[in-house]
Coordinates of C-alpha atoms in Angstrom, one line a residue:
M42 CA 86.9 55.1 120.0
S43 CA 88.1 58.6 118.3
K44 CA 86.5 61.8 120.0
T45 CA 86.3 65.0 118.7
F46 CA 85.8 68.7 119.8
K47 CA 82.7 70.5 119.4
T48 CA 81.8 73.6 119.9
I49 CA 78.6 73.8 122.7
P50 CA 77.0 76.8 123.1
I51 CA 76.9 77.8 126.9
K52 CA 74.2 79.4 128.3
V53 CA 73.8 82.4 130.4
V54 CA 72.4 82.3 133.7
P55 CA 71.4 85.4 135.7
A56 CA 72.6 85.5 139.3
T57 CA 70.7 84.3 142.1
P58 CA 70.4 85.2 145.8
A59 CA 72.6 83.7 148.0
D60 CA 69.9 81.8 149.7
S61 CA 68.4 80.5 146.1
P62 CA 69.8 76.9 145.2
V63 CA 72.3 77.5 142.1
E64 CA 70.9 74.2 139.7
L65 CA 74.9 73.5 138.0
E66 CA 74.9 71.9 134.0
E67 CA 77.0 69.8 133.3
V68 CA 78.6 71.2 129.9
V69 CA 80.4 68.2 127.3
L70 CA 83.1 69.1 125.4
Y71 CA 83.8 65.6 123.6
E72 CA 81.5 64.1 121.1
K73 CA 82.2 60.6 120.6
H74 CA 82.9 59.7 116.9
K75 CA 79.5 58.1 115.5
K76 CA 80.4 55.8 112.7
V77 CA 79.5 56.6 109.4
Y78 CA 77.1 53.7 107.6
P79 CA 77.9 54.9 103.3
R80 CA 74.6 53.5 101.4
W81 CA 75.8 51.8 98.2
V82 CA 75.0 54.0 95.4
T83 CA 75.3 53.8 91.7
G84 CA 75.8 56.1 88.6
R85 CA 78.4 57.9 86.0
F86 CA 81.2 58.6 89.2
T87 CA 80.6 55.8 90.8
Q88 CA 81.7 53.7 87.3
W89 CA 84.4 56.2 86.6
R90 CA 85.8 55.7 91.0
W91 CA 85.6 52.0 90.0
F92 CA 87.7 52.4 86.5
W93 CA 90.1 53.5 89.0
L94 CA 90.2 51.5 91.4
V95 CA 90.7 48.3 89.1
A96 CA 93.3 50.6 87.2
T97 CA 95.2 51.6 90.4
Q98 CA 95.3 48.3 91.7
L99 CA 96.1 46.3 88.8
F100 CA 99.6 48.7 88.6
F101 CA 99.8 47.9 92.5
Y102 CA 99.2 44.3 92.8
G103 CA 100.4 43.2 88.8
M104 CA 103.6 45.5 88.4
P105 CA 106.0 43.1 90.8
W106 CA 105.0 39.9 89.0
L107 CA 106.4 41.5 85.5
H108 CA 109.7 41.5 83.8
W109 CA 112.2 43.5 82.0
G110 CA 115.0 41.0 80.6
D111 CA 115.8 38.6 83.5
R112 CA 114.8 40.9 86.3
Q113 CA 112.0 42.5 88.1
M114 CA 110.1 45.4 86.2
L115 CA 110.1 47.8 89.2
L116 CA 112.2 47.0 91.8
F117 CA 113.4 49.0 94.9
D118 CA 117.0 46.8 96.0
L119 CA 117.6 48.7 99.2
V120 CA 120.1 46.0 100.1
H121 CA 122.5 45.8 97.0
R122 CA 121.9 49.9 96.8
K123 CA 119.9 49.2 93.1
F124 CA 116.9 50.8 91.9
Y125 CA 115.2 49.1 88.8
I126 CA 112.6 51.6 87.1
F127 CA 111.5 49.9 84.1
G128 CA 114.6 49.5 81.9
F129 CA 117.4 51.8 84.1
I130 CA 119.0 51.4 87.1
F131 CA 119.7 54.2 89.4
L132 CA 122.4 53.7 92.3
P133 CA 121.7 56.6 95.3
Q134 CA 124.4 58.6 93.9
D135 CA 121.4 59.1 91.5
L136 CA 119.3 61.0 94.8
I137 CA 119.0 63.9 92.4
Y138 CA 116.6 61.5 90.8
L139 CA 114.3 61.2 93.8
T140 CA 113.8 65.1 94.5
A141 CA 112.9 65.3 91.3
L142 CA 110.1 62.5 91.5
L143 CA 108.6 64.6 94.4
L144 CA 108.8 67.5 92.9
V145 CA 107.5 65.9 89.8
S146 CA 104.6 64.6 92.1
A147 CA 104.5 68.2 94.1
F148 CA 104.0 70.3 91.6
G149 CA 101.7 68.0 89.3
L150 CA 99.1 67.7 92.3
F151 CA 99.2 71.1 92.4
V152 CA 98.4 71.5 89.2
W153 CA 95.2 68.9 89.0
T154 CA 94.3 70.5 92.2
S155 CA 94.0 74.2 91.2
I156 CA 92.2 72.8 87.9
G157 CA 90.3 70.1 89.6
G158 CA 89.9 70.2 93.1
R159 CA 90.1 67.1 95.1
L160 CA 89.3 64.9 92.2
W161 CA 92.6 62.4 93.4
C162 CA 90.7 62.2 96.8
G163 CA 87.6 61.1 95.7
Y164 CA 89.1 58.4 93.0
S165 CA 92.8 57.3 93.3
C166 CA 93.9 58.3 96.8
P167 CA 95.1 54.4 98.4
Q168 CA 93.3 55.5 101.4
T169 CA 89.9 55.8 98.8
V170 CA 90.1 52.5 97.3
Y171 CA 91.1 50.7 100.1
T172 CA 87.8 51.7 101.9
E173 CA 86.0 51.6 99.3
I174 CA 87.1 47.7 98.4
F175 CA 86.6 47.2 102.2
L176 CA 83.2 49.1 101.7
W177 CA 81.9 46.7 99.0
V178 CA 83.1 43.5 100.8
E179 CA 81.5 45.0 103.5
K180 CA 78.1 44.9 101.8
W181 CA 78.6 41.9 100.4
V182 CA 78.8 40.0 103.5
E183 CA 76.8 42.0 106.2
G184 CA 74.2 44.5 103.8
D185 CA 73.6 47.6 102.5
R186 CA 73.6 50.5 105.2
L187 CA 69.7 50.4 107.0
A188 CA 71.0 46.0 107.1
R189 CA 74.2 47.0 108.3
I190 CA 73.1 49.7 111.1
K191 CA 70.8 47.1 112.3
L192 CA 73.1 44.4 112.2
D193 CA 75.3 46.5 114.9
N194 CA 72.2 48.0 116.8
G195 CA 70.8 43.9 117.0
P196 CA 71.8 41.0 119.9
M197 CA 75.0 39.9 119.9
N198 CA 73.5 36.2 118.3
L199 CA 75.5 33.0 116.1
R200 CA 74.3 35.1 112.9
R201 CA 76.4 38.4 113.9
L202 CA 79.2 36.8 115.0
R203 CA 79.0 34.5 111.7
L204 CA 78.6 37.8 109.5
K205 CA 81.0 40.1 111.2
Y206 CA 84.2 36.9 111.5
T207 CA 83.4 36.3 107.5
K208 CA 84.3 40.4 107.2
H209 CA 87.0 40.1 109.4
A210 CA 88.2 37.3 108.0
I211 CA 88.4 38.8 104.1
W212 CA 89.3 42.1 105.0
I213 CA 92.4 40.6 106.9
V214 CA 93.0 38.5 103.6
I215 CA 93.2 41.3 101.5
A216 CA 95.4 43.6 104.3
L217 CA 98.0 40.7 104.3
W218 CA 98.0 40.4 100.3
T219 CA 98.4 44.0 99.9
G220 CA 101.5 44.2 103.1
F221 CA 103.0 41.4 100.6
T222 CA 102.8 43.1 97.4
F223 CA 104.1 46.0 99.4
V224 CA 107.1 43.7 100.2
G225 CA 107.3 42.8 97.0
Y226 CA 108.4 46.6 95.4
F227 CA 111.6 45.5 98.2
T228 CA 112.5 42.2 97.6
P229 CA 111.9 40.1 94.7
I230 CA 108.4 39.0 94.9
R231 CA 108.9 35.1 93.7
E232 CA 111.5 35.0 96.1
L233 CA 109.2 36.4 98.6
A234 CA 106.3 34.4 98.0
S235 CA 108.8 31.6 98.2
K236 CA 109.9 32.6 101.1
V237 CA 106.1 33.0 102.9
L238 CA 105.1 29.5 101.5
M239 CA 108.1 28.1 103.5
L240 CA 107.4 30.1 106.2
S241 CA 111.5 31.3 105.9
T242 CA 110.9 35.4 105.5
G243 CA 113.0 37.5 107.5
P244 CA 112.7 39.4 110.5
W245 CA 112.6 42.9 108.3
E246 CA 110.8 41.0 105.5
T247 CA 108.1 39.6 107.9
F248 CA 107.5 42.9 109.9
W249 CA 106.9 45.4 106.7
I250 CA 104.4 42.1 105.7
L251 CA 102.5 42.7 108.8
F252 CA 102.7 46.5 109.5
Y253 CA 101.7 47.1 106.0
G254 CA 98.5 45.2 106.2
F255 CA 97.7 46.1 109.6
A256 CA 97.8 49.5 109.2
T257 CA 95.8 48.8 105.7
Y258 CA 93.3 46.7 107.9
G259 CA 93.0 49.0 110.2
N260 CA 92.7 52.1 108.0
A261 CA 90.2 51.1 105.7
G262 CA 88.3 48.5 108.0
W263 CA 88.5 50.7 111.0
M264 CA 89.8 54.4 111.0
R265 CA 88.2 55.2 107.1
E266 CA 86.7 58.9 106.8
Q267 CA 88.8 59.4 110.0
V268 CA 91.9 59.6 108.1
C269 CA 90.4 61.9 105.5
K270 CA 89.3 64.3 108.1
Y271 CA 92.1 64.4 110.9
M272 CA 95.0 62.6 109.5
C273 CA 95.9 63.5 106.0
P274 CA 97.3 66.6 105.6
Y275 CA 96.0 67.7 102.4
A276 CA 92.7 68.3 103.2
R277 CA 93.9 71.2 105.4
F278 CA 96.0 72.6 103.1
Q279 CA 94.2 72.2 99.6
S280 CA 92.4 75.6 100.1
A281 CA 95.4 77.8 99.4
M282 CA 95.3 75.8 96.0
F283 CA 92.0 76.8 95.8
D284 CA 90.4 79.5 93.9
P285 CA 86.7 81.0 92.5
D286 CA 87.3 78.6 89.3
T287 CA 88.2 75.7 91.0
L288 CA 85.5 72.3 89.9
I289 CA 84.6 71.4 93.1
I290 CA 80.7 69.8 94.2
S291 CA 78.4 71.9 94.8
Y292 CA 74.7 72.7 96.2
D293 CA 72.7 74.3 94.0
A294 CA 70.8 76.2 96.8
E295 CA 69.1 78.8 94.7
R296 CA 67.7 76.2 93.0
G297 CA 67.3 73.9 95.6
E298 CA 65.3 75.6 98.2
P299 CA 63.3 76.4 100.0
R300 CA 63.2 72.4 100.4
G301 CA 60.7 70.1 101.5
S302 CA 59.1 66.3 100.6
R303 CA 56.3 66.3 98.6
K304 CA 54.7 64.1 96.4
K305 CA 55.3 63.9 92.5
T306 CA 52.5 64.8 91.3
D307 CA 52.3 67.7 93.7
D308 CA 52.6 71.6 92.0
Y309 CA 56.0 72.4 94.3
K310 CA 56.2 75.3 92.8
A311 CA 53.4 76.3 93.7
E312 CA 53.9 75.8 97.0
G313 CA 56.9 77.5 97.5
K314 CA 59.5 75.0 97.3
G315 CA 62.7 73.9 95.9
D316 CA 63.4 71.2 93.7
C317 CA 65.5 69.5 97.1
I318 CA 62.6 66.6 98.5
D319 CA 64.5 66.9 101.2
C320 CA 65.5 63.2 101.1
K321 CA 69.1 63.1 102.9
L322 CA 70.3 61.0 99.9
C323 CA 73.3 62.6 99.7
V324 CA 74.4 62.3 102.9
Q325 CA 73.3 58.9 103.6
V326 CA 75.7 57.8 100.2
C327 CA 78.5 59.9 101.6
P328 CA 81.9 58.1 102.5
V329 CA 82.9 60.8 105.2
G330 CA 79.4 61.5 106.3
I331 CA 79.0 65.3 105.7
D332 CA 75.7 67.1 104.1
I333 CA 77.0 68.9 101.1
R334 CA 74.1 71.1 101.2
D335 CA 75.8 72.8 103.9
G336 CA 78.1 73.7 101.1
L337 CA 82.0 73.1 100.7
Q338 CA 83.6 71.7 103.4
Y339 CA 87.2 70.4 103.9
E340 CA 86.2 67.0 104.4
C341 CA 84.5 66.8 101.2
I342 CA 86.8 64.1 99.0
A343 CA 84.8 65.2 95.8
C344 CA 84.2 61.7 94.9
G345 CA 80.8 62.6 93.3
A346 CA 78.7 59.9 95.4
C347 CA 75.7 62.5 96.4
I348 CA 76.1 63.8 93.1
D349 CA 75.1 59.6 91.6
A350 CA 72.5 59.7 94.3
C351 CA 70.7 63.7 93.8
D352 CA 70.4 62.6 89.8
S353 CA 68.7 59.1 90.6
I354 CA 66.0 61.2 93.0
M355 CA 65.8 64.2 90.3
D356 CA 65.2 61.5 87.4
K357 CA 62.2 59.4 89.8
M358 CA 61.2 62.8 90.4
G359 CA 61.4 64.0 86.7
Y360 CA 63.1 67.4 87.8
P361 CA 66.2 68.4 85.8
R362 CA 69.2 66.5 86.8
G363 CA 72.4 68.6 88.6
L364 CA 70.7 70.3 91.6
V365 CA 74.6 68.8 93.5
R366 CA 76.4 68.7 90.2
Y367 CA 80.5 69.8 89.6
T368 CA 81.3 73.3 88.8
T369 CA 82.6 76.2 90.1
E370 CA 81.9 78.9 93.0
N371 CA 82.0 81.7 90.2
A372 CA 79.6 79.5 87.4
L373 CA 77.7 79.2 90.3
A374 CA 77.1 82.4 91.3
H375 CA 76.6 83.0 87.7
K376 CA 79.6 84.7 87.0
Y377 CA 79.6 83.2 83.6
P378 CA 77.8 80.0 82.2
E379 CA 79.1 76.8 83.1
K380 CA 79.3 75.4 79.7
E381 CA 82.3 78.3 80.0
I382 CA 84.2 76.6 82.7
A383 CA 86.6 74.9 80.3
N384 CA 87.3 78.4 79.0
H385 CA 88.6 80.0 83.0
I386 CA 91.3 76.6 83.2
L387 CA 94.4 79.0 82.3
R388 CA 94.6 81.2 84.7
P389 CA 97.9 82.6 86.6
R390 CA 98.5 79.6 89.3
V391 CA 97.8 76.7 86.6
I392 CA 100.1 78.4 84.3
I393 CA 102.7 79.1 86.6
Y394 CA 102.3 75.4 88.4
S395 CA 101.8 73.8 84.8
A396 CA 105.6 76.0 84.0
A397 CA 107.2 74.4 86.9
L398 CA 105.9 70.6 86.4
F399 CA 107.2 71.1 82.7
L400 CA 110.9 72.7 83.3
V401 CA 111.4 69.1 86.2
L402 CA 110.1 67.1 84.3
A403 CA 111.8 68.4 80.2
A404 CA 115.2 68.9 82.5
V405 CA 114.9 64.9 83.9
A406 CA 113.7 63.7 80.0
V407 CA 116.7 65.4 79.5
S408 CA 119.2 64.2 81.9
L409 CA 117.5 60.9 81.8
V410 CA 118.4 60.4 77.7
L411 CA 122.1 62.0 78.5
K412 CA 122.7 59.3 81.7
S413 CA 125.2 57.3 81.5
P414 CA 125.6 53.5 82.4
I415 CA 129.0 53.8 83.2
K416 CA 129.5 55.3 87.1
V417 CA 133.0 55.8 88.4
N418 CA 133.8 56.4 91.8
I419 CA 137.5 57.0 93.0
L420 CA 138.9 56.5 96.1
R421 CA 143.2 57.2 96.8
D422 CA 145.1 54.4 99.0
R423 CA 145.5 56.9 102.2
N424 CA 147.9 54.3 103.3
A425 CA 150.7 55.2 100.6
L426 CA 149.8 58.8 99.0
V427 CA 153.2 59.2 97.2
R428 CA 155.8 56.6 96.4
E429 CA 159.3 56.5 94.6
T430 CA 159.3 53.3 92.7
D431 CA 162.6 51.6 91.7
E432 CA 162.9 52.7 88.4
G433 CA 162.3 56.4 90.0
L434 CA 159.1 57.1 89.0
V435 CA 156.6 58.9 91.1
E436 CA 153.8 56.9 92.0
N437 CA 150.4 58.0 93.2
S438 CA 147.9 54.5 94.5
Y439 CA 143.9 54.9 93.8
R440 CA 140.9 52.6 94.0
L441 CA 138.3 52.9 90.8
Q442 CA 134.9 50.9 91.7
I443 CA 133.3 50.7 88.3
E444 CA 129.6 50.4 88.6
N445 CA 127.8 49.3 84.8
T446 CA 124.2 49.8 85.4
D447 CA 123.6 48.0 81.5
E448 CA 122.1 44.7 81.1
K449 CA 125.5 43.5 79.4
L450 CA 128.8 43.1 79.5
H451 CA 131.0 45.7 78.6
R452 CA 135.2 45.9 78.7
F453 CA 137.0 49.5 79.6
V454 CA 140.0 50.7 78.9
I455 CA 141.6 53.1 81.9
R456 CA 143.8 55.9 81.1
A457 CA 144.5 58.8 83.1
E458 CA 145.0 62.6 81.5
G459 CA 146.2 66.2 83.4
L460 CA 150.2 65.4 83.3
P461 CA 152.7 64.6 81.0
D462 CA 153.5 61.3 79.8
L463 CA 151.1 59.9 82.6
K464 CA 151.7 55.7 83.2
V465 CA 148.7 53.5 83.9
L466 CA 148.8 50.2 85.6
S467 CA 145.8 48.2 86.4
D468 CA 145.7 44.9 88.8
Q469 CA 143.5 43.8 86.3
G470 CA 145.8 44.5 83.3
D471 CA 145.0 46.3 80.0
I472 CA 141.3 45.5 80.0
V473 CA 139.0 45.7 82.8
E474 CA 135.8 43.4 82.4
V475 CA 132.4 44.6 84.2
P476 CA 129.6 42.2 84.4
G477 CA 125.9 43.6 83.1
N478 CA 124.1 45.1 86.1
G479 CA 127.3 45.2 87.8
S480 CA 130.5 46.2 89.5
A481 CA 134.5 46.0 89.7
V482 CA 136.7 47.6 91.7
V483 CA 140.1 48.0 90.2
G484 CA 143.3 48.6 91.9
I485 CA 145.5 51.2 89.7
R486 CA 148.7 52.9 90.1
V487 CA 150.2 55.9 88.1
Q488 CA 153.6 57.3 87.8
V489 CA 155.0 60.3 86.1
E490 CA 158.6 61.2 85.7
P491 CA 159.7 62.9 88.9
Q492 CA 160.9 66.1 86.4
L493 CA 157.4 66.2 85.2
V494 CA 155.6 66.9 88.2
T495 CA 156.5 69.4 91.5
R496 CA 156.0 68.8 95.0
G497 CA 151.9 69.3 96.4
S498 CA 148.7 68.3 94.9
K499 CA 148.1 68.3 90.7
K500 CA 144.4 67.8 89.1
I501 CA 144.5 64.8 87.0
Y502 CA 141.5 63.2 85.5
F503 CA 140.9 59.6 85.0
V504 CA 139.2 58.1 81.7
V505 CA 137.4 54.6 81.3
Q506 CA 135.7 53.9 78.0
A507 CA 134.0 51.1 76.9
A508 CA 136.3 49.0 74.2
D509 CA 133.0 47.3 72.4
D510 CA 131.4 50.9 72.4
L511 CA 133.2 54.1 71.9
T512 CA 130.6 55.7 73.1
L513 CA 130.4 55.0 76.5
K514 CA 132.7 57.1 78.1
V515 CA 133.6 58.8 82.4
R516 CA 135.8 61.1 82.5
E517 CA 136.9 61.5 86.9
K518 CA 138.5 64.6 88.2
S519 CA 141.4 63.4 91.1
S520 CA 144.2 64.7 92.0
F521 CA 147.8 63.5 91.8
I522 CA 150.5 64.2 94.4
G523 CA 154.6 65.4 93.8
Q524 CA 157.4 65.1 95.7

């Protein structure tokens, strides 16, 4: 079991005479992890969590099976170094787009966190989503909170073994299917499914299916809230993006204190009590096992389960909802009414993060619109940098690799510019055909009259233009060496 540091107050004992016995007290500096048994809860925020759970998992499990033309819609083909994302094909030289994606994700998270706090953690984070799925399986097999506690504390009998094995078997099936789907983003999933059925998957495919399945099983089935509390860095640096106008889940101590149990018919205000009946239901439903009444804590993932639990109790007692609610520190401190929370969204940090996000998105959009489906790489022939032909011409040799990321075949004409009367000879003739979503390597010889070029390196350009589409043209710089 994982262990956490715990601060223990040490009592100072006055000095005793030398002949008096001294009683030593053992001080424990570690506290064993206590398993959290979240209680099942229903309500509007629970419905939102399940909506996002279904939406994210439909995307994750379903996307690899969708096709765009004759290929998988979303595929990161590492073997052939091509990345298919909807209608676009990206090559390794398009690494700048990965950088842009990371920037968009980062600034998007900053904007969302500044406005809504940790709503990503509570509703869309994979750790939260799979933990919710595994908890649902656990409740379906073993029962709700009290039944699970009783089962774990009870004797090891056939019923307990049957329930435990059933639960873990379902968990393992979900985890392996998740690992299979994950690998399906890197290996065409239909081919992968055939390999799995024939037990003929490669070593790396087998490793990643089992590894990702094991990670899902371990994180969502066993570690659960420990991932959020001790492993996830987001919980640690989120406070840097919070301010008093950030939406958080808070307990209204002014209204709820002093807390205490009572009957529904009691005049609790006459007894000096607040609205909180100290039922501890908000603690029982919390997936990370904290008490929201202790104030804002970094462990809180803003899932809203405590709000649903508290609202259900307030309804039963006939009290107004909102003892535990989404609010901001300034609204809770009565610096402005809660109905004006939306008016405080636009503030300096949100504007800065949003501006940066917009600039990156705009740059990516413009780049994708202007992105040419034709890419050309030029390599010089190192074995013969320059030579003289039988006709007395100065000749340089090159190898052109033409990548056609379009979906259809294109026919290309190659010419050179930069020096007078450059002659281009191709080992594939005047027209070079490159299939859709394919490439071709072409040997090129560039010749020029010796009197038109001086000794040394001269700048030239290769122009590769589609004969069937004049808008497709690439101009790449190279050099020509004279003698």
